PDB file of C-alpha atoms in Angstrom:
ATOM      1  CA  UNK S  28     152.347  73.358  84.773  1.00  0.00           C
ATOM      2  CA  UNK S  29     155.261  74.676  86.863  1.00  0.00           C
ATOM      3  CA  UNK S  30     153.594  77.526  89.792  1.00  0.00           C
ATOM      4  CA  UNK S  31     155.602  79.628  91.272  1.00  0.00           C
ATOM      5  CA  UNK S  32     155.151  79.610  95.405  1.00  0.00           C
ATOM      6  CA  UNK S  33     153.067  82.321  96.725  1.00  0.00           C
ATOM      7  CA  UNK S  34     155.085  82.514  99.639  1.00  0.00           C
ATOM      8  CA  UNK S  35     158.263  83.462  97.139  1.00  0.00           C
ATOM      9  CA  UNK S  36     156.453  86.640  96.456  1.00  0.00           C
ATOM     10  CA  UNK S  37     157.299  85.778  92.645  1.00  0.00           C
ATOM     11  CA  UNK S  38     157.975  88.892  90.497  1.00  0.00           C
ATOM     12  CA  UNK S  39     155.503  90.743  87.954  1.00  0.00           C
ATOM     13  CA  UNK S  40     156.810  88.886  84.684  1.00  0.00           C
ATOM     14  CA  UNK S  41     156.772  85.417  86.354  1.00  0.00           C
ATOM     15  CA  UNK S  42     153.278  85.669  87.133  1.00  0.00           C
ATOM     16  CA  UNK S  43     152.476  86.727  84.026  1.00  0.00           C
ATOM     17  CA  UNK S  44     153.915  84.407  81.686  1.00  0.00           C
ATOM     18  CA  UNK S  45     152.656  81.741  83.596  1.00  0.00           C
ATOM     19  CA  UNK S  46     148.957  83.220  83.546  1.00  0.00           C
ATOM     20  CA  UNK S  47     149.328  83.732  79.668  1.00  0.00           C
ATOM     21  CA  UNK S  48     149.606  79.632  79.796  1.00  0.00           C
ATOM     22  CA  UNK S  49     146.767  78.808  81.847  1.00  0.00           C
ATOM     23  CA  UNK S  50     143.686  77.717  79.466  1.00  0.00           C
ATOM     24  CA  UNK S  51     141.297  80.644  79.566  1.00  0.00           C
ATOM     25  CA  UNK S  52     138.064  81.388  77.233  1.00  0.00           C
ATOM     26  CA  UNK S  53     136.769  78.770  75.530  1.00  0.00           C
ATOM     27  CA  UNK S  54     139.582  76.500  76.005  1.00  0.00           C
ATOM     28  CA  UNK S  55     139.039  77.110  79.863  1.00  0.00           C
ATOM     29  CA  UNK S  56     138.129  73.705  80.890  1.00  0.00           C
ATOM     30  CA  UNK S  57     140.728  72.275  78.496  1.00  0.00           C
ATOM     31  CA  UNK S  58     142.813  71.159  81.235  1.00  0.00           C
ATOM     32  CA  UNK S  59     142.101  67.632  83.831  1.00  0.00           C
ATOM     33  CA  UNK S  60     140.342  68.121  87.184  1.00  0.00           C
ATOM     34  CA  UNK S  61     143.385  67.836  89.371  1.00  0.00           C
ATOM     35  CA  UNK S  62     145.112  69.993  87.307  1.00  0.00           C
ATOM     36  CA  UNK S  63     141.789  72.208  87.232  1.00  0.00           C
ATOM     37  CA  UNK S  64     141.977  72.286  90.942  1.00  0.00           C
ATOM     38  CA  UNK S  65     145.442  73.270  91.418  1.00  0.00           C
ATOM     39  CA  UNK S  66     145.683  75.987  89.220  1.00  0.00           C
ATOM     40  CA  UNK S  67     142.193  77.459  91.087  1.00  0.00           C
ATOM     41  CA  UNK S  68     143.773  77.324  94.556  1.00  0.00           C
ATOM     42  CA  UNK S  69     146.938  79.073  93.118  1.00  0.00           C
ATOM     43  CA  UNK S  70     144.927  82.050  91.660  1.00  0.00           C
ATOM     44  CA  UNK S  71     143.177  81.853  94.786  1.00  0.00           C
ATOM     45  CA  UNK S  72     145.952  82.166  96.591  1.00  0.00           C
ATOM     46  CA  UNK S  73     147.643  84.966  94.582  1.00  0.00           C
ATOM     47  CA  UNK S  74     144.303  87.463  94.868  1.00  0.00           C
ATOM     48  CA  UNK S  75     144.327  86.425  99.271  1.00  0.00           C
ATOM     49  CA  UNK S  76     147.986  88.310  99.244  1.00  0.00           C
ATOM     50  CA  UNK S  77     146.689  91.273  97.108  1.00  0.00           C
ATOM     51  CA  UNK S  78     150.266  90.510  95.580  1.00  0.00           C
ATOM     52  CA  UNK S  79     151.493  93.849  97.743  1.00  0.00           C
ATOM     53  CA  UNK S  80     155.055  93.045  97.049  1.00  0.00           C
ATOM     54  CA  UNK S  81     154.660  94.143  93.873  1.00  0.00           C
ATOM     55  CA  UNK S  82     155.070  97.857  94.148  1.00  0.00           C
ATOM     56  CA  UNK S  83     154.127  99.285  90.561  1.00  0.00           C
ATOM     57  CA  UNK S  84     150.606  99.874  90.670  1.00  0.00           C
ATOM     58  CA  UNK S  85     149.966  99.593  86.913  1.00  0.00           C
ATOM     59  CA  UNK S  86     151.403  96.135  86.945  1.00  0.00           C
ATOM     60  CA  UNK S  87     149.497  94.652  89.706  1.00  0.00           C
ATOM     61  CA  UNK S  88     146.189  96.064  88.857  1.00  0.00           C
ATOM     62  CA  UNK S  89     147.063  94.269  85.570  1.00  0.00           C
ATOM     63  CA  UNK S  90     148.005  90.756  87.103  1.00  0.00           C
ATOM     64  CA  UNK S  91     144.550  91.415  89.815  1.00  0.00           C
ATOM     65  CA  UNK S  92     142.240  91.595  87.103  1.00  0.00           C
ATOM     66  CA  UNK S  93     143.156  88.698  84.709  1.00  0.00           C
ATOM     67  CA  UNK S  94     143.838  86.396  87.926  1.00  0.00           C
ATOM     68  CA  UNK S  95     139.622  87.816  88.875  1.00  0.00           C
ATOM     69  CA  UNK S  96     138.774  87.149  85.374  1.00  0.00           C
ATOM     70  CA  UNK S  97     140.529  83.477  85.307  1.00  0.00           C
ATOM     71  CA  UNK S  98     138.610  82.920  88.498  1.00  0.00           C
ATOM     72  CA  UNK S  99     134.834  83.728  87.615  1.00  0.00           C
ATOM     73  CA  UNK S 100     135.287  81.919  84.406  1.00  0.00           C
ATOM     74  CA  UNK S 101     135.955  78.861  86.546  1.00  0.00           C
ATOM     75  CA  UNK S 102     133.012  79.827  89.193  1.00  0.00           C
ATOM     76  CA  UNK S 103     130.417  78.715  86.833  1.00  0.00           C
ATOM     77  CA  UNK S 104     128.047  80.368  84.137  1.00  0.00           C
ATOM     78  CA  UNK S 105     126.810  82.789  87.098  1.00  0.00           C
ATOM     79  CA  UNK S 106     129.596  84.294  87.563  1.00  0.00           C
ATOM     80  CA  UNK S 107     130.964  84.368  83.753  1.00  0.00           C
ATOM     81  CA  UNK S 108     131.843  87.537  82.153  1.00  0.00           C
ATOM     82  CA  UNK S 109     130.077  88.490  78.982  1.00  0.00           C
ATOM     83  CA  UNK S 110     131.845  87.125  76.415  1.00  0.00           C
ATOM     84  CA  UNK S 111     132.253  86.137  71.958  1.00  0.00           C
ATOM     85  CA  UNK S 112     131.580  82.395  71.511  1.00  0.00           C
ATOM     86  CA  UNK S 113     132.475  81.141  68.120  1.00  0.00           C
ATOM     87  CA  UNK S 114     130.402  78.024  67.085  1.00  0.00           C
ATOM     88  CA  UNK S 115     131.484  75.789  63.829  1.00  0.00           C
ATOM     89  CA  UNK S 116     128.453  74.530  61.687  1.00  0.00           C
ATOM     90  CA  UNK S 117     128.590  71.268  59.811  1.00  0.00           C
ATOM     91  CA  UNK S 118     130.027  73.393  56.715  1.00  0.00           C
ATOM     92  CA  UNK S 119     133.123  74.594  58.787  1.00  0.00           C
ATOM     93  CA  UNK S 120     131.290  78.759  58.666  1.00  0.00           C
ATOM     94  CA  UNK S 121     131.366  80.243  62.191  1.00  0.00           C
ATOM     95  CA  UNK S 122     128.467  81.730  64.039  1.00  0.00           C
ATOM     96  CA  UNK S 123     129.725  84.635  66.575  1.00  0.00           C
ATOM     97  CA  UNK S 124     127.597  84.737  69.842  1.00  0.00           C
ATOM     98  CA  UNK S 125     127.962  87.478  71.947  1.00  0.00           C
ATOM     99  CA  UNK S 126     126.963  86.606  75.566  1.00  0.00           C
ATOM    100  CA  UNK S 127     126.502  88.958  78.237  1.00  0.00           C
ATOM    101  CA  UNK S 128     126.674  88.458  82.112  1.00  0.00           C
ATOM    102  CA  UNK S 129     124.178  86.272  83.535  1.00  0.00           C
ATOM    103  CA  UNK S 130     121.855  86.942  86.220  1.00  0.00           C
ATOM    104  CA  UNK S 131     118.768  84.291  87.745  1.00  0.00           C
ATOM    105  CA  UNK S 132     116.668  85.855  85.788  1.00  0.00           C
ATOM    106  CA  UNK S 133     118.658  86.090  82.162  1.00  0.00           C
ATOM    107  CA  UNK S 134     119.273  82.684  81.526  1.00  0.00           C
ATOM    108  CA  UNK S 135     118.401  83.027  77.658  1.00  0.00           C
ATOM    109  CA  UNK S 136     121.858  85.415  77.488  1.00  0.00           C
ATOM    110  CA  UNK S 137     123.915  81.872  77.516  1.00  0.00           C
ATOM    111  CA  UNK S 138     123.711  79.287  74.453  1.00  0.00           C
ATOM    112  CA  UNK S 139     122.449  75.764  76.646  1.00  0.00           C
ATOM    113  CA  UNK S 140     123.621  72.570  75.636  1.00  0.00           C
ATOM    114  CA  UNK S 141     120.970  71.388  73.506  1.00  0.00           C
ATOM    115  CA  UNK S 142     121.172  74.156  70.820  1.00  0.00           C
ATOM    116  CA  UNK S 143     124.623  73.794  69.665  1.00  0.00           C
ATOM    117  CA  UNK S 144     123.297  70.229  68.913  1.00  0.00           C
ATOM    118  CA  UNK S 145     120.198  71.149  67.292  1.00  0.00           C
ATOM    119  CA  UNK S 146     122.129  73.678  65.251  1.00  0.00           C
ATOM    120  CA  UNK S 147     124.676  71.314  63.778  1.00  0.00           C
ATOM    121  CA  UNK S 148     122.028  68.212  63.432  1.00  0.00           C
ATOM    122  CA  UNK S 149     119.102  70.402  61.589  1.00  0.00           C
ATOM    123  CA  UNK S 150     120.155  69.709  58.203  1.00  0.00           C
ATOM    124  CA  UNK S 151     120.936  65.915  58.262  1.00  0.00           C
ATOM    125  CA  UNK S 152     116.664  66.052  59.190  1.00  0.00           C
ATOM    126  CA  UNK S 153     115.606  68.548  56.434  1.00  0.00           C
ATOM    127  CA  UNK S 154     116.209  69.823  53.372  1.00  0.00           C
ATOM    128  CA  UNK S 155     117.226  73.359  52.271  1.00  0.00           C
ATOM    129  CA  UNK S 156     113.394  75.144  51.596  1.00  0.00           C
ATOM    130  CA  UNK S 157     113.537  78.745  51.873  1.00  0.00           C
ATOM    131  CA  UNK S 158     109.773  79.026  51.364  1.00  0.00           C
ATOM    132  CA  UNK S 159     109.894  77.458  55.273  1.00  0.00           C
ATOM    133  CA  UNK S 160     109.037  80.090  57.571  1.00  0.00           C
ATOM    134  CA  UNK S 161     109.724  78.426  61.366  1.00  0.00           C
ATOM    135  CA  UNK S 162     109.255  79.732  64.630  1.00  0.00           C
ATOM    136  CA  UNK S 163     111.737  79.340  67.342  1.00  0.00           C
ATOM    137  CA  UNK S 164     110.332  79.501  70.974  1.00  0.00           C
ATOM    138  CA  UNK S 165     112.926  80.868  73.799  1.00  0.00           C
ATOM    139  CA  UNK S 166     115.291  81.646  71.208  1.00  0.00           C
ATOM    140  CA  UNK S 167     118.146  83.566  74.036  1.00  0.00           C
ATOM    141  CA  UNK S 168     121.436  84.308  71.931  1.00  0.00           C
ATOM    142  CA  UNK S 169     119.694  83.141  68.378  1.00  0.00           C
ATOM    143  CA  UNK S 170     122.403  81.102  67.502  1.00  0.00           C
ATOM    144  CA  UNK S 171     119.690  78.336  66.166  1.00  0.00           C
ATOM    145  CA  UNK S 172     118.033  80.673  64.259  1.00  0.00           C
ATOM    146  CA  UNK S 173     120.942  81.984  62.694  1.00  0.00           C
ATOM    147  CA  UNK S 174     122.380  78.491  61.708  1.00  0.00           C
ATOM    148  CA  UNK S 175     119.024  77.439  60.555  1.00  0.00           C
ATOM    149  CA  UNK S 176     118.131  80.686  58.194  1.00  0.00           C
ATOM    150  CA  UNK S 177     121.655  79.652  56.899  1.00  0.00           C
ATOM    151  CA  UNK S 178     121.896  76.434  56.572  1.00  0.00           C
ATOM    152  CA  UNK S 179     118.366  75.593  55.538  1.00  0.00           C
ATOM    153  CA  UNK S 180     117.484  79.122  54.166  1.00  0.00           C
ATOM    154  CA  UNK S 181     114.621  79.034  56.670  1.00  0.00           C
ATOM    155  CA  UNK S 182     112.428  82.463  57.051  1.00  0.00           C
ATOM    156  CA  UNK S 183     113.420  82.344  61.042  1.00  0.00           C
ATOM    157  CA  UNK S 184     111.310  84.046  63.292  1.00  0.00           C
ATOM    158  CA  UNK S 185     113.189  84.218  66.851  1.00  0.00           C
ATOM    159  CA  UNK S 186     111.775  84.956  70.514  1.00  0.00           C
ATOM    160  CA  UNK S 187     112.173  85.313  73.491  1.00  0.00           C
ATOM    161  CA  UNK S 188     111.291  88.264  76.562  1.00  0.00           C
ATOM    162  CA  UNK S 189     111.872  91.550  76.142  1.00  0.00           C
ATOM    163  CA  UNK S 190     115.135  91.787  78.565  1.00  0.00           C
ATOM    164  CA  UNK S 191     116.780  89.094  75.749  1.00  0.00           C
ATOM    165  CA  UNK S 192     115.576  90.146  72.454  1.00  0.00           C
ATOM    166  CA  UNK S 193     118.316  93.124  72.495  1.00  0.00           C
ATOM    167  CA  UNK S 194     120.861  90.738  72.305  1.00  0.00           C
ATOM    168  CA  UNK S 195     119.418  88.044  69.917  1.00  0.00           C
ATOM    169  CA  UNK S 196     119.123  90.994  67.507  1.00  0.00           C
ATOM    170  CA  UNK S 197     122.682  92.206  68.159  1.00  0.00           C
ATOM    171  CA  UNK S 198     123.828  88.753  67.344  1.00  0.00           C
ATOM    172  CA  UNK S 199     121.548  88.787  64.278  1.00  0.00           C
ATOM    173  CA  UNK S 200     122.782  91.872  62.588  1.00  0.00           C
ATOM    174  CA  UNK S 201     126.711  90.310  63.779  1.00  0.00           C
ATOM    175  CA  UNK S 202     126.102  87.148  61.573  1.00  0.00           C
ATOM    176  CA  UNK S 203     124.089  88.920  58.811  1.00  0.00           C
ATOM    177  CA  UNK S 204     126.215  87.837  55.614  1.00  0.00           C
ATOM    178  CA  UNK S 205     125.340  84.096  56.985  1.00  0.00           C
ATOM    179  CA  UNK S 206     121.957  84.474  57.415  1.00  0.00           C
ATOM    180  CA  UNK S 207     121.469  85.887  54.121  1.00  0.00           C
ATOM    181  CA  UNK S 208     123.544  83.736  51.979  1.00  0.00           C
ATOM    182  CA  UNK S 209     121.190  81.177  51.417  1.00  0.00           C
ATOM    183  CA  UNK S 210     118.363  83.118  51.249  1.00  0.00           C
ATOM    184  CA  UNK S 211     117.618  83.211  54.746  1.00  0.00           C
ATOM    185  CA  UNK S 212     115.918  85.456  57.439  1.00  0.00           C
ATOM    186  CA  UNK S 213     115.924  86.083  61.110  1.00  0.00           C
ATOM    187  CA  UNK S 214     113.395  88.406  62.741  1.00  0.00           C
ATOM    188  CA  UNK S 215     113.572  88.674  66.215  1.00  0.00           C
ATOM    189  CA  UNK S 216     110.194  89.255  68.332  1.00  0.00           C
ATOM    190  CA  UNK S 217     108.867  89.188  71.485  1.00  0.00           C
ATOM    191  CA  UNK S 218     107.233  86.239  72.981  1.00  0.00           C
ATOM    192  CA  UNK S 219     105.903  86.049  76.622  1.00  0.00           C
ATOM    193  CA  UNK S 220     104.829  82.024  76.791  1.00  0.00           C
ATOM    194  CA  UNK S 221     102.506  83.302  79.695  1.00  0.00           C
ATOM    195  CA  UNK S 222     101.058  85.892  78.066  1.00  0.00           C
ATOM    196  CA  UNK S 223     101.191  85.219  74.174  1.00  0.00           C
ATOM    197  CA  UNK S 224      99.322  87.986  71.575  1.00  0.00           C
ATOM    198  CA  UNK S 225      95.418  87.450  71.149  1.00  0.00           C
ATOM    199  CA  UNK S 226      94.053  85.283  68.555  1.00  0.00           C
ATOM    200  CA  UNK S 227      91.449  88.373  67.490  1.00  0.00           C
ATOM    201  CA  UNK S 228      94.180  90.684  67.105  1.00  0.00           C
ATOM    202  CA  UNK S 229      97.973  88.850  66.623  1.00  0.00           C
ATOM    203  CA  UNK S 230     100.770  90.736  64.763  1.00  0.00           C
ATOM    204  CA  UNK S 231     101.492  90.528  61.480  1.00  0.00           C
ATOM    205  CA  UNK S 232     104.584  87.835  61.771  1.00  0.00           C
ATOM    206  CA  UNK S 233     101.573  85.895  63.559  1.00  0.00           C
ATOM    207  CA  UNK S 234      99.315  85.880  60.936  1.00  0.00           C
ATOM    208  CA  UNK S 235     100.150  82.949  59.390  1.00  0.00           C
ATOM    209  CA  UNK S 236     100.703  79.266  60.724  1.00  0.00           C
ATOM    210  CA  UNK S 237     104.281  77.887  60.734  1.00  0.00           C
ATOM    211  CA  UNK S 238     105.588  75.065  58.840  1.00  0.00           C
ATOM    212  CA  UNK S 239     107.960  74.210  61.789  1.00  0.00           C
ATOM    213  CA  UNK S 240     108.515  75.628  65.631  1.00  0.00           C
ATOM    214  CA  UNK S 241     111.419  74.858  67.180  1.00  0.00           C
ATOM    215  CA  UNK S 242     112.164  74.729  70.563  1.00  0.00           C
ATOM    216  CA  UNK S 243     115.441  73.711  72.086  1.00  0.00           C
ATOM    217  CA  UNK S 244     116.332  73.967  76.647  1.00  0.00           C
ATOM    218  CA  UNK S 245     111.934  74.644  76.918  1.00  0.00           C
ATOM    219  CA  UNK S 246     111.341  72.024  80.011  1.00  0.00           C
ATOM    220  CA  UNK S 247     113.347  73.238  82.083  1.00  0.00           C
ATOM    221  CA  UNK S 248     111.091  74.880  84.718  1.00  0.00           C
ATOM    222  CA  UNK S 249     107.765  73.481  86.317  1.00  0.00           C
ATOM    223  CA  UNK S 250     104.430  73.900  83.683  1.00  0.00           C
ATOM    224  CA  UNK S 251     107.084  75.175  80.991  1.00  0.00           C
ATOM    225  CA  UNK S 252     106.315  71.658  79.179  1.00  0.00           C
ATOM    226  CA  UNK S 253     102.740  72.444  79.374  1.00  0.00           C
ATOM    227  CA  UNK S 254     102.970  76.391  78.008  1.00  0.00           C
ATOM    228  CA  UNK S 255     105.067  75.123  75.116  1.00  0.00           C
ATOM    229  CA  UNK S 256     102.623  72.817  74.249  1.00  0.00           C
ATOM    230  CA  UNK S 257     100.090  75.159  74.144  1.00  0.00           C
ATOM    231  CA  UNK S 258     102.005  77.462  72.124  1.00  0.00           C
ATOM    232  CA  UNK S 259     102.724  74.768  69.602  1.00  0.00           C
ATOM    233  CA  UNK S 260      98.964  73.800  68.910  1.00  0.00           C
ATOM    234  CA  UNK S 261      98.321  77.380  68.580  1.00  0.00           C
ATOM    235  CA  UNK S 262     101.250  78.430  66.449  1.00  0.00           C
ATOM    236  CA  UNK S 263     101.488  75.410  64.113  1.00  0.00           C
ATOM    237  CA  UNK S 264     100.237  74.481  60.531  1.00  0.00           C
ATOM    238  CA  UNK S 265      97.989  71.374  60.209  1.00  0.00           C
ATOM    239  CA  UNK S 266     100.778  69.721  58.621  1.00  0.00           C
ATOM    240  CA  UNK S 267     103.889  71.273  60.327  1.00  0.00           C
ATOM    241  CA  UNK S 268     106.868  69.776  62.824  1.00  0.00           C
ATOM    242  CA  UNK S 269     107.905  70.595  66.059  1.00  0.00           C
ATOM    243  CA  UNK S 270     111.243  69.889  66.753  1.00  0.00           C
ATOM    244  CA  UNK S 271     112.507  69.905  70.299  1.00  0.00           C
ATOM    245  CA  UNK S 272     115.917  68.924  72.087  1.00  0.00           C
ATOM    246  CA  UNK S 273     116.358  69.671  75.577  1.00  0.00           C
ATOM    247  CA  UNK S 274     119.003  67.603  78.005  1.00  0.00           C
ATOM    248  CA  UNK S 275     118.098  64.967  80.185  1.00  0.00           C
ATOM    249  CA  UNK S 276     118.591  66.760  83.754  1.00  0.00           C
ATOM    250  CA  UNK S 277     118.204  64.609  86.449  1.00  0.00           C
ATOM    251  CA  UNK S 278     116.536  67.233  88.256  1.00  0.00           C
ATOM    252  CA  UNK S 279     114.059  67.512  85.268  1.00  0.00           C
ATOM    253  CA  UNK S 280     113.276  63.913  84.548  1.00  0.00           C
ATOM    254  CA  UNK S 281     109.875  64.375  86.347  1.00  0.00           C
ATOM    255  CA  UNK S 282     108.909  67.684  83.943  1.00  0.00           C
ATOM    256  CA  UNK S 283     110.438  65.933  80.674  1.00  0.00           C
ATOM    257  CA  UNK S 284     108.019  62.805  81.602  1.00  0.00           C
ATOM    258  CA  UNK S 285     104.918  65.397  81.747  1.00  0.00           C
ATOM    259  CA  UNK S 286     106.311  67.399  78.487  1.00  0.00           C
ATOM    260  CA  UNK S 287     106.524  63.999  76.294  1.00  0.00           C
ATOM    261  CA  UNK S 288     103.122  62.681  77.759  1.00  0.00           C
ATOM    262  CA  UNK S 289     101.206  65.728  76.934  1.00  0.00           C
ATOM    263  CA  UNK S 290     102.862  65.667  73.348  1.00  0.00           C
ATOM    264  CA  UNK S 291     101.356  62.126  72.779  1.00  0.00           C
ATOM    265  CA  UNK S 292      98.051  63.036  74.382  1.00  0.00           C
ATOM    266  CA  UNK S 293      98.274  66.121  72.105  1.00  0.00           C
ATOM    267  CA  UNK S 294      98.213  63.732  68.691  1.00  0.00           C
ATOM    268  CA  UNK S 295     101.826  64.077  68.299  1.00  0.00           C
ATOM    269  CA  UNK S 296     104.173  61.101  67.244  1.00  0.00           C
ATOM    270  CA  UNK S 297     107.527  61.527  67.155  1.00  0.00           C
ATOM    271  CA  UNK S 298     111.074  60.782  65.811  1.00  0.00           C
ATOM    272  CA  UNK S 299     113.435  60.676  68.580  1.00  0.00           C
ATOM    273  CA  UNK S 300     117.306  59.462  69.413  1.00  0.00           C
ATOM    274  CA  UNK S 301     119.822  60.503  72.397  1.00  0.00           C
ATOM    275  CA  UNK S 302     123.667  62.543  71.919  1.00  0.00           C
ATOM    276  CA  UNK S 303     125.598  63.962  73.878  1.00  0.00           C
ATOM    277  CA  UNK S 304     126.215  67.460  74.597  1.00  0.00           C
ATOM    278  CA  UNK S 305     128.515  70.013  76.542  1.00  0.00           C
ATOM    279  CA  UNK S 306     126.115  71.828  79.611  1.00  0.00           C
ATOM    280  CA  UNK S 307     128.654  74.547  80.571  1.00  0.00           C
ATOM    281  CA  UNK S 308     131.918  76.045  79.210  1.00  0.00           C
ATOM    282  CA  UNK S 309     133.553  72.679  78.078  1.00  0.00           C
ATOM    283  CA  UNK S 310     133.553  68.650  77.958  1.00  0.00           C
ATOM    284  CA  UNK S 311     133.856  68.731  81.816  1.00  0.00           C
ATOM    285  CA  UNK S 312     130.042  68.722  81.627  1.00  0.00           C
ATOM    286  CA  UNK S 313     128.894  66.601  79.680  1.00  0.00           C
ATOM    287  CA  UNK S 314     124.722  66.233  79.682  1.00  0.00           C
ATOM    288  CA  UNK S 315     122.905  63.841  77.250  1.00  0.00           C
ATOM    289  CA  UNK S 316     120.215  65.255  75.275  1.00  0.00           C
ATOM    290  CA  UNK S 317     117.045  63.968  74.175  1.00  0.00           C
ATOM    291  CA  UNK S 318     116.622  65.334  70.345  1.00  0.00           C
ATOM    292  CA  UNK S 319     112.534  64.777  68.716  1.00  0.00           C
ATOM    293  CA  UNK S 320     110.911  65.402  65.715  1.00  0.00           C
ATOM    294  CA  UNK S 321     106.738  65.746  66.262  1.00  0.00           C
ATOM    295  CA  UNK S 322     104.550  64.968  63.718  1.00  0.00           C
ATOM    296  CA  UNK S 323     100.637  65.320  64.429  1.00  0.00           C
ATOM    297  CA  UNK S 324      99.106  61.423  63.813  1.00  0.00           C
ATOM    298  CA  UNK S 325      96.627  62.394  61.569  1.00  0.00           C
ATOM    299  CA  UNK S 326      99.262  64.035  59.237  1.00  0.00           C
ATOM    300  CA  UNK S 327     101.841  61.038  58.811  1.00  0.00           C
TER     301      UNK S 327
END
């Protein structure tokens, strides 16, 4: 891609047409890393100069803010502005994800790398039932609980904290025709893995055991292994499945270890197999993930 010098003080329309061909979005990590890298210290370059030689207002604040947007996409998910992610299912339909900002202590407002997986590779494990009811744990955008109400017809219950559940539903009511077409459901409720409802008194959408919980990113923190666990045994019918996928983060191989350990001790047995998935905005981050299917022993 051809950039124009900073030093050349380049006009209004030259900047632009070359910032309407820089990869941006979803397709932001569509180009190579040395071509990646160029194209950052060029926009970095342009927003140092305040581009003062271009003397209508209008048409620099325009050119500052897309050259600031083009840069915080590329700073990471931190710095990402919210945003519509569009995710294709294994029947070519299109979930719509709205994601807002992120903060430290939002990370369920961003779809992980494991749940686009899980999403797609749910039906080639079950079959269509909608007389499944299945609870997801840390749901954050509800994208697998809409493509599993839809795919599978599943009676979806979705959770996550209070600060996230305003956006799962958002998304919910956005894909609503998909959810419903197979006779589907998604409620979204919330869940506080610290401080789950009592046993003597639960809700009414925790009445009844679940056929399957789902789970998909939940060992990524210290003793979150452990609290899933717990909620599993607690939330699960006698004969019911957990299915988890969460990616193999080198800086979580020591919490994974514990999480799979635990399961065993537990009585669980498990289906399990490896794939590769996408950890940030594109295939510039690749992460493999660890997908399982847990069965207790004495029900196999």
């Amino acid at each position: 891609m051809d950039l124009p010098s900073v030093k050349a003080n380049p006009p209004f329309q030259q900047i632009k047409a070359v910032l309407e061909k820089i990869p941006s979005g979803d397709h932001v990590w569509d180009l190579d890393g040395d071509e990646e890298k160029r194209i950052l210290n060029w926009l970095v370059k342009l927003i140092a100069t305040n581009m003062e030689w271009i003397e209508n207002t209008d048409e620099r604040e325009d050119l500052l803010v897309t050259v600031c947007q083009m840069i915080a996409e590329r700073s990471g998910r931190m710095a990402a502005p919210t945003k519509v992610r569009k995710f294709t299912m294994g029947n070519h339909k299109e979930i719509r994800i709205l994601e807002p900002s992120l903060t430290y202590d939002t990370l369920g407002f961003k779809t992980w790398g494991s749940a686009p997986l899980l999403s797609a590779h749910l039906p080639e494990w079950e079959t269509p039932d909608p007389s499944i009811r299945a609870l997801e744990l840390g749901s954050g955008t509800g994208l697998l609980g809409i493509s599993a109400a839809h795919q599978l017809g599943w009676q979806m219950v979705c959770t996550d904290l209070p600060e996230i559940v305003k956006n799962m539903e958002h998304n919910v009511l956005e894909n609503e025709s998909l959810v419903q077409e197979n006779s589907g459901s998604v409620e979204c409720h919330v869940l506080d893995w610290m401080n789950p409802p009592s046993t003597d008194h639960p809700p009414a959408w925790l009445e009844r055991p679940f056929e399957r919980v789902i789970a998909s990113d939940c060992v990524y923190e210290t003793n979150f292994g452990r609290l899933a666990i717990a909620l599993f045994l607690k939330y699960l019918a006698k004969d019911g499945i957990v299915i988890t996928e969460y990616p193999l983060r080198h800086t979580h191989l020591g919490e994974i270890a514990e999480f799979e350990e635990l399961m065993q001790k537990a009585g669980f047995i498990r289906d399990t197999g490896e794939e590769i998935g996408q950890e940030d905005f594109g295939s510039r981050y690749p992460v493999t993930c660890r997908w399982s299917r847990w069965k207790y022993s004495n029900s196999v």
